[in-house]
mmCIF file of C-alpha atoms in Angstrom:
data_model
loop_
_atom_site.group_PDB
_atom_site.id
_atom_site.type_symbol
_atom_site.label_atom_id
_atom_site.label_comp_id
_atom_site.label_asym_id
_atom_site.label_seq_id
_atom_site.Cartn_x
_atom_site.Cartn_y
_atom_site.Cartn_z
ATOM 1 C CA MET A 538 -7.187 -57.046 93.865
ATOM 2 C CA GLU A 539 -7.459 -53.859 95.905
ATOM 3 C CA PRO A 540 -6.482 -50.245 95.151
ATOM 4 C CA THR A 541 -2.890 -49.531 96.112
ATOM 5 C CA PRO A 542 -2.124 -47.087 98.924
ATOM 6 C CA GLN A 543 -0.914 -44.602 96.307
ATOM 7 C CA GLN A 544 -4.392 -44.551 94.752
ATOM 8 C CA ALA A 545 -6.283 -44.032 97.982
ATOM 9 C CA GLY A 546 -6.248 -40.369 98.983
ATOM 10 C CA ALA A 547 -4.059 -39.309 96.062
ATOM 11 C CA THR A 548 -6.462 -38.084 93.358
ATOM 12 C CA ALA A 549 -4.671 -34.710 93.197
ATOM 13 C CA SER A 550 -1.693 -36.488 91.600
ATOM 14 C CA LEU A 551 -3.825 -38.194 88.932
ATOM 15 C CA ARG A 552 -4.674 -36.803 85.511
ATOM 16 C CA ALA A 553 -8.360 -36.025 86.008
ATOM 17 C CA ALA A 554 -11.052 -35.549 83.363
ATOM 18 C CA LEU A 555 -14.498 -34.136 84.160
ATOM 19 C CA ILE A 556 -17.292 -35.160 81.775
ATOM 20 C CA VAL A 557 -20.804 -33.906 82.537
ATOM 21 C CA ASN A 558 -24.141 -34.493 80.834
ATOM 22 C CA THR A 559 -25.252 -30.909 80.092
ATOM 23 C CA HIS A 560 -28.346 -31.812 78.086
ATOM 24 C CA SER A 561 -30.493 -29.810 80.512
ATOM 25 C CA ARG A 562 -29.943 -26.230 81.651
ATOM 26 C CA LYS A 563 -29.517 -27.532 85.196
ATOM 27 C CA GLY A 564 -26.747 -29.833 83.992
ATOM 28 C CA ALA A 565 -24.967 -26.939 82.292
ATOM 29 C CA ASP A 566 -25.100 -24.888 85.492
ATOM 30 C CA GLN A 567 -23.825 -27.827 87.541
ATOM 31 C CA PHE A 568 -20.951 -28.323 85.096
ATOM 32 C CA VAL A 569 -19.717 -24.793 85.814
ATOM 33 C CA GLN A 570 -20.271 -25.232 89.550
ATOM 34 C CA ALA A 571 -18.396 -28.544 89.629
ATOM 35 C CA GLN A 572 -15.297 -27.023 88.019
ATOM 36 C CA SER A 573 -15.204 -24.321 90.688
ATOM 37 C CA LEU A 574 -15.706 -26.835 93.486
ATOM 38 C CA PHE A 575 -12.918 -29.121 92.261
ATOM 39 C CA ALA A 576 -10.546 -26.162 92.021
ATOM 40 C CA ALA A 577 -11.439 -25.155 95.587
ATOM 41 C CA ALA A 578 -10.902 -28.760 96.759
ATOM 42 C CA GLY A 579 -7.380 -28.810 95.329
ATOM 43 C CA LEU A 580 -8.119 -31.304 92.570
ATOM 44 C CA PRO A 581 -6.857 -29.922 89.229
ATOM 45 C CA LEU A 582 -8.740 -30.960 86.092
ATOM 46 C CA ALA A 583 -6.618 -31.785 83.055
ATOM 47 C CA GLU A 584 -9.739 -31.542 80.883
ATOM 48 C CA ALA A 585 -13.426 -30.755 81.315
ATOM 49 C CA HIS A 586 -16.212 -31.507 78.848
ATOM 50 C CA GLY A 587 -19.887 -30.525 78.912
ATOM 51 C CA VAL A 588 -21.714 -33.002 76.670
ATOM 52 C CA ARG A 589 -25.081 -31.784 75.362
ATOM 53 C CA ASP A 590 -25.861 -35.004 73.451
ATOM 54 C CA PRO A 591 -26.173 -37.876 75.980
ATOM 55 C CA SER A 592 -25.370 -40.417 73.248
ATOM 56 C CA GLN A 593 -21.848 -38.924 73.088
ATOM 57 C CA MET A 594 -21.050 -39.483 76.768
ATOM 58 C CA ARG A 595 -19.403 -42.882 76.182
ATOM 59 C CA VAL A 596 -17.394 -41.596 73.209
ATOM 60 C CA THR A 597 -16.122 -38.655 75.262
ATOM 61 C CA VAL A 598 -15.055 -40.941 78.120
ATOM 62 C CA GLU A 599 -13.240 -43.284 75.719
ATOM 63 C CA LYS A 600 -11.370 -40.356 74.167
ATOM 64 C CA ALA A 601 -10.343 -39.059 77.598
ATOM 65 C CA LEU A 602 -9.009 -42.531 78.460
ATOM 66 C CA ALA A 603 -7.071 -42.654 75.189
ATOM 67 C CA ASP A 604 -5.568 -39.246 76.037
ATOM 68 C CA GLY A 605 -4.236 -40.612 79.329
ATOM 69 C CA ALA A 606 -6.905 -39.735 81.899
ATOM 70 C CA GLN A 607 -6.380 -41.663 85.145
ATOM 71 C CA LEU A 608 -9.445 -40.363 87.006
ATOM 72 C CA LEU A 609 -12.715 -40.170 85.058
ATOM 73 C CA ILE A 610 -15.270 -37.976 86.836
ATOM 74 C CA VAL A 611 -18.665 -38.499 85.189
ATOM 75 C CA GLY A 612 -21.493 -36.145 86.130
ATOM 76 C CA GLY A 613 -25.103 -37.047 85.414
ATOM 77 C CA GLY A 614 -27.790 -39.501 86.414
ATOM 78 C CA ASP A 615 -27.672 -43.276 86.702
ATOM 79 C CA GLY A 616 -28.136 -43.606 82.950
ATOM 80 C CA SER A 617 -25.035 -41.511 82.234
ATOM 81 C CA ILE A 618 -23.020 -43.581 84.690
ATOM 82 C CA SER A 619 -24.139 -46.950 83.297
ATOM 83 C CA THR A 620 -23.426 -45.982 79.684
ATOM 84 C CA THR A 621 -19.880 -44.845 80.496
ATOM 85 C CA ILE A 622 -18.507 -46.939 83.377
ATOM 86 C CA GLY A 623 -17.978 -50.018 81.193
ATOM 87 C CA ALA A 624 -15.369 -48.120 79.162
ATOM 88 C CA LEU A 625 -12.964 -48.492 82.094
ATOM 89 C CA ILE A 626 -12.992 -52.305 82.129
ATOM 90 C CA GLY A 627 -9.436 -53.546 81.617
ATOM 91 C CA SER A 628 -7.864 -50.169 82.368
ATOM 92 C CA GLU A 629 -6.124 -48.890 85.485
ATOM 93 C CA ALA A 630 -8.194 -45.699 85.520
ATOM 94 C CA ILE A 631 -10.544 -44.900 88.398
ATOM 95 C CA PHE A 632 -14.201 -43.969 87.879
ATOM 96 C CA ALA A 633 -15.734 -41.208 90.009
ATOM 97 C CA PRO A 634 -19.526 -40.725 89.875
ATOM 98 C CA LEU A 635 -20.705 -37.142 90.332
ATOM 99 C CA PRO A 636 -24.452 -37.535 91.136
ATOM 100 C CA LEU A 637 -26.389 -34.895 89.196
ATOM 101 C CA GLY A 638 -29.480 -36.908 88.240
ATOM 102 C CA THR A 639 -32.908 -37.609 89.661
ATOM 103 C CA ALA A 640 -32.379 -40.800 91.660
ATOM 104 C CA ASN A 641 -28.570 -41.161 91.869
ATOM 105 C CA SER A 642 -28.948 -44.786 92.964
ATOM 106 C CA PHE A 643 -25.373 -45.860 92.199
ATOM 107 C CA ALA A 644 -23.889 -42.979 94.191
ATOM 108 C CA ARG A 645 -26.253 -43.707 97.081
ATOM 109 C CA GLY A 646 -25.200 -47.360 97.029
ATOM 110 C CA LEU A 647 -21.565 -46.290 97.330
ATOM 111 C CA GLY A 648 -22.457 -43.990 100.219
ATOM 112 C CA ILE A 649 -21.938 -40.730 98.298
ATOM 113 C CA GLY A 650 -24.483 -38.119 99.327
ATOM 114 C CA PRO A 651 -26.751 -36.491 96.705
ATOM 115 C CA GLY A 652 -25.300 -32.989 97.222
ATOM 116 C CA ILE A 653 -22.696 -31.880 94.679
ATOM 117 C CA GLU A 654 -20.458 -30.325 97.362
ATOM 118 C CA GLU A 655 -20.347 -33.554 99.360
ATOM 119 C CA ALA A 656 -19.669 -35.621 96.235
ATOM 120 C CA VAL A 657 -16.784 -33.364 95.207
ATOM 121 C CA ALA A 658 -15.274 -33.692 98.696
ATOM 122 C CA THR A 659 -15.516 -37.498 98.473
ATOM 123 C CA ILE A 660 -13.858 -37.549 95.047
ATOM 124 C CA ALA A 661 -11.076 -35.232 96.227
ATOM 125 C CA ALA A 662 -10.442 -37.525 99.232
ATOM 126 C CA GLY A 663 -9.674 -40.286 96.742
ATOM 127 C CA HIS A 664 -10.626 -43.559 98.465
ATOM 128 C CA ALA A 665 -11.031 -46.214 95.732
ATOM 129 C CA ILE A 666 -12.730 -49.628 95.808
ATOM 130 C CA TRP A 667 -13.400 -52.403 93.295
ATOM 131 C CA VAL A 668 -16.991 -53.002 92.172
ATOM 132 C CA ASP A 669 -18.756 -55.500 89.922
ATOM 133 C CA LEU A 670 -20.641 -54.637 86.758
ATOM 134 C CA ALA A 671 -23.654 -56.558 85.468
ATOM 135 C CA GLU A 672 -24.438 -57.053 81.784
ATOM 136 C CA ILE A 673 -27.569 -57.559 79.710
ATOM 137 C CA ASP A 674 -26.741 -58.502 76.107
ATOM 138 C CA GLY A 675 -23.802 -56.105 75.872
ATOM 139 C CA ASN A 676 -25.359 -53.336 77.994
ATOM 140 C CA MET A 677 -23.254 -52.886 81.139
ATOM 141 C CA PHE A 678 -24.947 -51.565 84.233
ATOM 142 C CA ALA A 679 -23.577 -50.492 87.562
ATOM 143 C CA ASN A 680 -26.666 -50.603 89.694
ATOM 144 C CA SER A 681 -29.954 -52.189 88.623
ATOM 145 C CA ALA A 682 -32.239 -53.291 85.825
ATOM 146 C CA ALA A 683 -35.931 -54.170 85.887
ATOM 147 C CA MET A 684 -38.893 -55.556 83.967
ATOM 148 C CA GLY A 685 -42.469 -54.494 84.647
ATOM 149 C CA MET A 686 -43.333 -51.034 85.937
ATOM 150 C CA PRO A 687 -39.892 -49.301 85.662
ATOM 151 C CA PRO A 688 -39.622 -49.505 81.845
ATOM 152 C CA MET A 689 -43.274 -48.456 81.510
ATOM 153 C CA ILE A 690 -42.540 -45.381 83.625
ATOM 154 C CA GLY A 691 -39.285 -44.650 81.778
ATOM 155 C CA ASP A 692 -41.033 -44.903 78.397
ATOM 156 C CA THR A 693 -44.065 -42.750 79.204
ATOM 157 C CA ILE A 694 -43.197 -40.161 81.884
ATOM 158 C CA PRO A 695 -43.494 -36.639 80.406
ATOM 159 C CA PRO A 696 -40.171 -34.741 80.382
ATOM 160 C CA LYS A 697 -41.786 -31.829 82.255
ATOM 161 C CA VAL A 698 -42.701 -34.117 85.149
ATOM 162 C CA LYS A 699 -39.064 -35.230 85.441
ATOM 163 C CA ARG A 700 -37.738 -31.678 85.104
ATOM 164 C CA TRP A 701 -40.128 -29.931 87.486
ATOM 165 C CA PHE A 702 -40.766 -32.566 90.144
ATOM 166 C CA GLY A 703 -37.773 -34.945 90.059
ATOM 167 C CA ARG A 704 -38.234 -38.094 92.176
ATOM 168 C CA VAL A 705 -41.547 -36.794 93.498
ATOM 169 C CA GLY A 706 -42.785 -36.787 89.903
ATOM 170 C CA TYR A 707 -41.552 -40.340 89.367
ATOM 171 C CA LEU A 708 -43.525 -41.519 92.378
ATOM 172 C CA GLY A 709 -46.730 -39.886 91.159
ATOM 173 C CA TRP A 710 -46.302 -41.217 87.628
ATOM 174 C CA ALA A 711 -45.687 -44.712 89.027
ATOM 175 C CA ILE A 712 -49.091 -44.628 90.728
ATOM 176 C CA TYR A 713 -50.714 -43.511 87.472
ATOM 177 C CA SER A 714 -48.889 -46.221 85.468
ATOM 178 C CA LEU A 715 -49.987 -48.941 87.892
ATOM 179 C CA ILE A 716 -53.575 -48.557 86.646
ATOM 180 C CA ARG A 717 -52.576 -49.526 83.087
ATOM 181 C CA PHE A 718 -50.020 -52.182 83.984
ATOM 182 C CA ARG A 719 -50.516 -55.906 83.192
ATOM 183 C CA PRO A 720 -48.648 -58.918 84.671
ATOM 184 C CA PHE A 721 -46.468 -61.210 82.565
ATOM 185 C CA ARG A 722 -45.398 -64.863 82.462
ATOM 186 C CA LEU A 723 -41.733 -65.064 83.518
ATOM 187 C CA THR A 724 -39.199 -67.751 82.552
ATOM 188 C CA LEU A 725 -35.823 -67.706 84.311
ATOM 189 C CA GLU A 726 -33.125 -70.213 83.339
ATOM 190 C CA SER A 727 -29.942 -70.415 85.429
ATOM 191 C CA PRO A 728 -27.342 -73.068 86.350
ATOM 192 C CA ASP A 729 -29.672 -73.967 89.222
ATOM 193 C CA GLY A 730 -32.551 -74.855 86.902
ATOM 194 C CA THR A 731 -35.557 -73.307 85.152
ATOM 195 C CA GLU A 732 -38.342 -71.436 86.906
ATOM 196 C CA GLN A 733 -41.638 -70.193 85.505
ATOM 197 C CA CYS A 734 -44.262 -68.033 87.210
ATOM 198 C CA TRP A 735 -46.616 -65.113 86.776
ATOM 199 C CA ALA A 736 -44.984 -61.860 87.888
ATOM 200 C CA THR A 737 -45.653 -58.151 88.106
ATOM 201 C CA GLU A 738 -42.011 -57.095 88.432
ATOM 202 C CA LEU A 739 -38.495 -58.506 88.133
ATOM 203 C CA ARG A 740 -35.568 -56.560 89.597
ATOM 204 C CA MET A 741 -31.930 -57.376 88.856
ATOM 205 C CA LEU A 742 -29.764 -55.717 91.498
ATOM 206 C CA ASN A 743 -26.028 -55.151 91.546
ATOM 207 C CA GLY A 744 -26.495 -52.418 94.162
ATOM 208 C CA GLN A 745 -29.042 -51.861 96.923
ATOM 209 C CA TYR A 746 -30.878 -48.845 95.474
ATOM 210 C CA THR A 747 -33.191 -48.307 92.544
ATOM 211 C CA GLY A 748 -35.043 -45.101 91.757
ATOM 212 C CA GLY A 749 -33.321 -43.513 94.765
ATOM 213 C CA ILE A 750 -34.994 -46.021 97.106
ATOM 214 C CA LYS A 751 -33.179 -48.708 99.079
ATOM 215 C CA VAL A 752 -34.857 -51.932 97.969
ATOM 216 C CA SER A 753 -32.454 -54.572 99.306
ATOM 217 C CA ASP A 754 -30.140 -55.265 102.221
ATOM 218 C CA GLU A 755 -28.560 -58.282 100.518
ATOM 219 C CA ALA A 756 -27.326 -56.896 97.183
ATOM 220 C CA GLN A 757 -23.640 -55.943 97.223
ATOM 221 C CA LEU A 758 -21.613 -54.073 94.621
ATOM 222 C CA ASP A 759 -18.587 -56.316 95.111
ATOM 223 C CA ASP A 760 -19.781 -59.866 95.895
ATOM 224 C CA GLY A 761 -19.675 -61.306 92.368
ATOM 225 C CA ALA A 762 -23.424 -61.987 92.207
ATOM 226 C CA ILE A 763 -26.670 -60.417 91.018
ATOM 227 C CA LEU A 764 -29.642 -60.335 93.369
ATOM 228 C CA ILE A 765 -32.930 -61.164 91.633
ATOM 229 C CA GLN A 766 -36.199 -59.976 93.186
ATOM 230 C CA ILE A 767 -39.382 -61.518 91.780
ATOM 231 C CA VAL A 768 -42.755 -60.024 92.694
ATOM 232 C CA SER A 769 -44.751 -63.109 91.753
ATOM 233 C CA GLY A 770 -48.452 -63.470 91.017
ATOM 234 C CA LYS A 771 -50.881 -61.257 89.124
ATOM 235 C CA SER A 772 -51.990 -58.900 91.898
ATOM 236 C CA LYS A 773 -51.265 -55.193 91.525
ATOM 237 C CA TRP A 774 -51.974 -54.876 95.244
ATOM 238 C CA SER A 775 -49.042 -57.186 95.969
ATOM 239 C CA LEU A 776 -46.751 -55.050 93.812
ATOM 240 C CA ALA A 777 -48.002 -51.832 95.434
ATOM 241 C CA ARG A 778 -47.579 -53.360 98.897
ATOM 242 C CA ASP A 779 -44.018 -54.467 98.091
ATOM 243 C CA TRP A 780 -43.008 -50.959 97.044
ATOM 244 C CA TYR A 781 -44.917 -49.345 99.919
ATOM 245 C CA LEU A 782 -43.032 -51.393 102.513
ATOM 246 C CA ARG A 783 -39.680 -50.722 100.866
ATOM 247 C CA LEU A 784 -40.414 -46.998 100.873
ATOM 248 C CA LEU A 785 -40.886 -47.294 104.633
ATOM 249 C CA GLY A 786 -37.641 -49.239 105.020
ATOM 250 C CA LEU A 787 -39.464 -52.523 105.782
ATOM 251 C CA ARG A 788 -37.680 -54.914 103.435
ATOM 252 C CA ARG A 789 -37.994 -58.257 105.230
ATOM 253 C CA ARG A 790 -41.734 -58.801 105.575
ATOM 254 C CA GLU A 791 -43.488 -62.035 104.669
ATOM 255 C CA GLY A 792 -45.086 -62.071 101.235
ATOM 256 C CA MET A 793 -42.691 -59.582 99.638
ATOM 257 C CA ALA A 794 -40.579 -60.226 96.538
ATOM 258 C CA ARG A 795 -38.709 -63.513 96.520
ATOM 259 C CA GLU A 796 -34.907 -63.109 96.303
ATOM 260 C CA ILE A 797 -32.395 -65.274 94.423
ATOM 261 C CA LYS A 798 -28.647 -64.725 94.030
ATOM 262 C CA LEU A 799 -27.006 -65.891 90.812
ATOM 263 C CA THR A 800 -24.122 -65.140 88.469
ATOM 264 C CA GLN A 801 -25.823 -65.728 85.118
ATOM 265 C CA ALA A 802 -29.290 -66.345 83.689
ATOM 266 C CA ARG A 803 -31.396 -66.428 80.549
ATOM 267 C CA ILE A 804 -34.642 -64.493 81.061
ATOM 268 C CA ASP A 805 -37.777 -64.447 78.916
ATOM 269 C CA ALA A 806 -41.353 -63.248 79.338
ATOM 270 C CA HIS A 807 -44.750 -63.483 77.674
ATOM 271 C CA PRO A 808 -45.875 -61.046 76.491
ATOM 272 C CA ARG A 809 -42.426 -59.676 75.634
ATOM 273 C CA GLN A 810 -41.200 -57.102 78.130
ATOM 274 C CA LYS A 811 -38.975 -54.059 77.836
ATOM 275 C CA VAL A 812 -36.061 -53.780 80.257
ATOM 276 C CA ALA A 813 -35.046 -50.576 82.040
ATOM 277 C CA ILE A 814 -31.303 -50.480 82.751
ATOM 278 C CA ASP A 815 -30.481 -47.873 85.396
ATOM 279 C CA GLY A 816 -33.516 -45.888 84.320
ATOM 280 C CA GLU A 817 -33.013 -46.145 80.535
ATOM 281 C CA VAL A 818 -35.101 -48.534 78.413
ATOM 282 C CA LEU A 819 -32.356 -50.364 76.492
ATOM 283 C CA ALA A 820 -33.335 -54.029 76.069
ATOM 284 C CA ARG A 821 -36.209 -56.486 75.578
ATOM 285 C CA THR A 822 -36.850 -60.089 76.453
ATOM 286 C CA PRO A 823 -35.412 -62.610 75.889
ATOM 287 C CA PHE A 824 -31.929 -61.642 77.123
ATOM 288 C CA ASN A 825 -28.820 -62.996 78.827
ATOM 289 C CA LEU A 826 -27.797 -61.650 82.237
ATOM 290 C CA SER A 827 -24.273 -61.979 83.668
ATOM 291 C CA ILE A 828 -21.871 -60.413 86.177
ATOM 292 C CA HIS A 829 -18.289 -59.151 85.788
ATOM 293 C CA ARG A 830 -16.486 -59.535 89.131
ATOM 294 C CA HIS A 831 -14.374 -56.564 90.292
ATOM 295 C CA ALA A 832 -14.613 -54.955 86.865
ATOM 296 C CA VAL A 833 -13.661 -51.352 87.681
ATOM 297 C CA GLN A 834 -12.306 -49.164 90.454
ATOM 298 C CA VAL A 835 -14.571 -46.395 91.692
ATOM 299 C CA ILE A 836 -14.287 -43.567 94.185
ATOM 300 C CA ALA A 837 -16.290 -44.108 97.382
ATOM 301 C CA PRO A 838 -16.329 -42.606 100.886
ATOM 302 C CA HIS A 839 -13.840 -44.016 103.338
ATOM 303 C CA PRO A 840 -15.425 -46.837 105.420
ATOM 304 C CA ASP A 841 -15.248 -44.622 108.507
ATOM 305 C CA ALA A 842 -17.477 -41.994 106.869
ATOM 306 C CA ALA A 843 -21.033 -41.655 108.184
ATOM 307 C CA PRO A 844 -23.614 -43.683 106.175
ATOM 308 C CA GLN A 845 -26.216 -41.900 104.056
ATOM 309 C CA GLY A 846 -29.987 -42.020 104.472
ATOM 310 C CA GLU A 847 -32.303 -44.150 102.381
ATOM 311 C CA GLY A 848 -33.511 -41.613 99.842
ATOM 312 C CA ILE A 849 -37.016 -40.499 99.005
ATOM 313 C CA GLY A 850 -38.643 -42.979 101.360
ATOM 314 C CA ALA A 851 -37.100 -41.238 104.368
ATOM 315 C CA ALA A 852 -37.833 -37.825 102.910
ATOM 316 C CA LEU A 853 -41.478 -38.155 101.902
ATOM 317 C CA LEU A 854 -43.237 -41.204 103.310
ATOM 318 C CA SER A 855 -41.644 -40.765 106.721
ATOM 319 C CA ALA A 856 -42.971 -37.234 106.828
ATOM 320 C CA ALA A 857 -46.466 -38.463 105.960
ATOM 321 C CA GLN A 858 -46.340 -41.206 108.578
ATOM 322 C CA SER A 859 -45.228 -38.737 111.242
ATOM 323 C CA LEU A 860 -48.769 -37.342 111.210
ATOM 324 C CA MET A 861 -50.288 -40.645 112.289
ATOM 325 C CA PRO A 862 -50.039 -41.729 115.948
ATOM 326 C CA GLY A 863 -49.230 -39.257 118.703
ATOM 327 C CA GLU A 864 -50.418 -36.133 116.855
ATOM 328 C CA PRO A 865 -53.445 -33.944 117.731
ATOM 329 C CA ALA A 866 -56.839 -35.233 116.664
ATOM 330 C CA GLN A 867 -57.164 -32.457 114.078
ATOM 331 C CA GLY A 868 -54.344 -34.018 112.001
ATOM 332 C CA LEU A 869 -55.543 -36.316 109.227
ATOM 333 C CA ALA A 870 -59.242 -37.045 109.031
ATOM 334 C CA GLY A 871 -60.161 -40.500 110.233
ATOM 335 C CA LEU A 872 -57.000 -41.061 112.298
ATOM 336 C CA ASP A 873 -56.479 -41.167 116.049
ATOM 337 C CA ASN A 874 -53.698 -42.449 118.278
ATOM 338 C CA ASN A 875 -54.531 -46.031 117.308
ATOM 339 C CA GLY A 876 -53.986 -45.393 113.585
ATOM 340 C CA PRO A 877 -56.466 -45.507 110.695
ATOM 341 C CA GLN A 878 -60.032 -46.274 111.758
ATOM 342 C CA ARG A 879 -62.575 -48.542 110.163
ATOM 343 C CA SER A 880 -65.492 -47.198 108.251
ATOM 344 C CA PRO A 881 -68.474 -46.313 110.480
ATOM 345 C CA GLN A 882 -70.691 -48.227 108.032
ATOM 346 C CA SER A 883 -71.742 -51.356 109.960
ATOM 347 C CA GLY A 884 -68.350 -51.346 111.739
ATOM 348 C CA ARG A 885 -66.779 -53.155 108.776
ATOM 349 C CA ASN A 886 -63.304 -52.699 107.337
ATOM 350 C CA THR A 887 -63.331 -49.984 104.654
ATOM 351 C CA MET A 888 -62.358 -52.491 101.949
ATOM 352 C CA ASP A 889 -65.185 -54.150 100.050
ATOM 353 C CA LYS A 890 -64.325 -57.661 98.851
ATOM 354 C CA GLN A 891 -66.813 -57.491 95.994
ATOM 355 C CA LYS A 892 -65.411 -54.212 94.651
ATOM 356 C CA ILE A 893 -61.767 -55.252 94.986
ATOM 357 C CA GLY A 894 -62.279 -58.743 93.655
ATOM 358 C CA GLU A 895 -61.676 -62.139 95.245
ATOM 359 C CA GLY A 896 -58.229 -62.541 93.683
ATOM 360 C CA ASN A 897 -56.848 -59.315 95.162
ATOM 361 C CA TYR A 898 -58.698 -59.151 98.492
ATOM 362 C CA GLU A 899 -56.110 -60.958 100.634
ATOM 363 C CA ALA A 900 -53.255 -58.834 99.295
ATOM 364 C CA ALA A 901 -55.266 -55.650 99.768
ATOM 365 C CA GLU A 902 -56.183 -56.580 103.327
ATOM 366 C CA GLU A 903 -52.566 -57.417 104.164
ATOM 367 C CA PHE A 904 -51.475 -54.118 102.593
ATOM 368 C CA GLN A 905 -53.879 -52.193 104.833
ATOM 369 C CA ASN A 906 -52.900 -54.200 107.917
ATOM 370 C CA GLU A 907 -49.274 -53.259 107.331
ATOM 371 C CA GLN A 908 -50.292 -49.587 107.358
ATOM 372 C CA HIS A 909 -52.112 -50.060 110.653
ATOM 373 C CA GLU A 910 -49.163 -51.915 112.163
ATOM 374 C CA PHE A 911 -46.772 -49.132 111.235
ATOM 375 C CA ALA A 912 -49.144 -46.498 112.600
ATOM 376 C CA LYS A 913 -49.182 -48.259 115.985
ATOM 377 C CA SER A 914 -45.455 -49.071 116.060
ATOM 378 C CA GLY A 915 -44.409 -45.844 117.776
ATOM 379 C CA LYS A 916 -41.844 -45.048 115.074
ATOM 380 C CA ALA A 917 -43.565 -41.884 113.894
ATOM 381 C CA GLU A 918 -41.376 -39.499 115.879
ATOM 382 C CA GLN A 919 -38.216 -41.181 114.604
ATOM 383 C CA LYS A 920 -39.477 -41.028 111.022
ATOM 384 C CA ALA A 921 -40.356 -37.362 111.399
ATOM 385 C CA ARG A 922 -36.779 -36.607 112.490
ATOM 386 C CA GLU A 923 -35.444 -38.560 109.494
ATOM 387 C CA ALA A 924 -37.710 -36.609 107.171
ATOM 388 C CA ALA A 925 -36.567 -33.301 108.639
ATOM 389 C CA ASP A 926 -32.929 -34.250 108.063
ATOM 390 C CA ALA A 927 -33.555 -35.505 104.543
ATOM 391 C CA LEU A 928 -35.570 -32.448 103.555
ATOM 392 C CA ASP A 929 -32.568 -30.264 104.310
ATOM 393 C CA GLY A 930 -31.106 -31.668 101.077
ATOM 394 C CA PRO A 931 -32.150 -31.714 97.392
ATOM 395 C CA GLU A 932 -35.633 -33.067 98.221
ATOM 396 C CA ALA A 933 -36.489 -29.671 99.690
ATOM 397 C CA GLU A 934 -35.586 -27.972 96.405
ATOM 398 C CA GLU A 935 -37.771 -30.420 94.442
ATOM 399 C CA LEU A 936 -40.764 -29.884 96.715
ATOM 400 C CA GLU A 937 -40.337 -26.105 96.607
ATOM 401 C CA LYS A 938 -40.305 -26.186 92.795
ATOM 402 C CA ALA A 939 -43.476 -28.282 92.824
ATOM 403 C CA ARG A 940 -45.129 -25.860 95.242
ATOM 404 C CA LYS A 941 -44.217 -22.814 93.120
ATOM 405 C CA ALA A 942 -45.373 -24.500 89.904
ATOM 406 C CA SER A 943 -48.725 -25.279 91.511
ATOM 407 C CA ALA A 944 -49.080 -21.766 92.921
ATOM 408 C CA ASP A 945 -48.356 -20.232 89.494
ATOM 409 C CA GLY A 946 -51.011 -22.390 87.869
ATOM 410 C CA HIS A 947 -48.587 -24.453 85.795
ATOM 411 C CA SER A 948 -49.629 -27.890 84.619
ATOM 412 C CA VAL A 949 -47.724 -30.852 83.296
#
């Protein structure tokens, strides 16, 4: 079933409700801004609600539906979207995500840019598509869920880090959390059989993005399947390498997470693991995973619209890599036009097998070789241009806030 021609491009004729998570001061300011932008775009709002208690977002959406809303515009992060979008299952209403969070993975997967002005323009244009929703024991999610590092980060990251540094703060906290992380024994039961292995991370993808980073080319929001990524083994180096390559947009390298597509599964782990669902820690193992095909209609850019970039990877890591080959020798210490150099000590590689440990040495060496390969690939100039484009957006604001906080002597 597809949206009718009357739905596409006709949001101005629909009864629209705007519901925004205003728990933070930034959210409250964006709520006011969004109302002005929708008025300027010619999309009248029948009702508008700023919700200070995030636990009331779902209730507010359900009430708006009961009052006859045909277009539900939900402003907030991925957590706000996942907790509310399931309310539209079985209705004819259309869901419109207004990305106001840190990662905005669902909006990125749809092709909606992270800027509020661009998102409002997309919603006003009114192109609607059908998307699937995944479910973990009654918790619907639009985009992704994960076991391993993501719930550890979600459970422990200080609120000030999220507020001041946004996705940059998430990246730094992830590195810190990796030190304390421990692998787990995974059991996955599906119609195709039972699989057991050691793992450091399990990702369950309905969309292609998680944490604002594009992690898959195969996951689709409308194909009736969930893409499972398993980072198997016990090595933290393997997990770090997997994320490092995805940050650089290299998602098809040998030795990365294994991918499986399925429609349902029973998942368990030892020791028991928490599960982050679109950034919110909402479940624990064991749990049942399933997919609801074409569950809701959502607003998305018209297919002819220009595609968006790939998030923080293009904005930050590309900028760092642009300093590698082809730059003056006074760039980063230890680098020349051939990429990172080996330690001058006995001409050996800088990694020490005894210090790293036999079990992790191969993964660590492969991780470093990937860095060298990228440095010599000649893509630095291209990545620098991508970073420049990306940093014209919200990433620039986040970095400027971090710079000012540091200059003022603030700490988190």
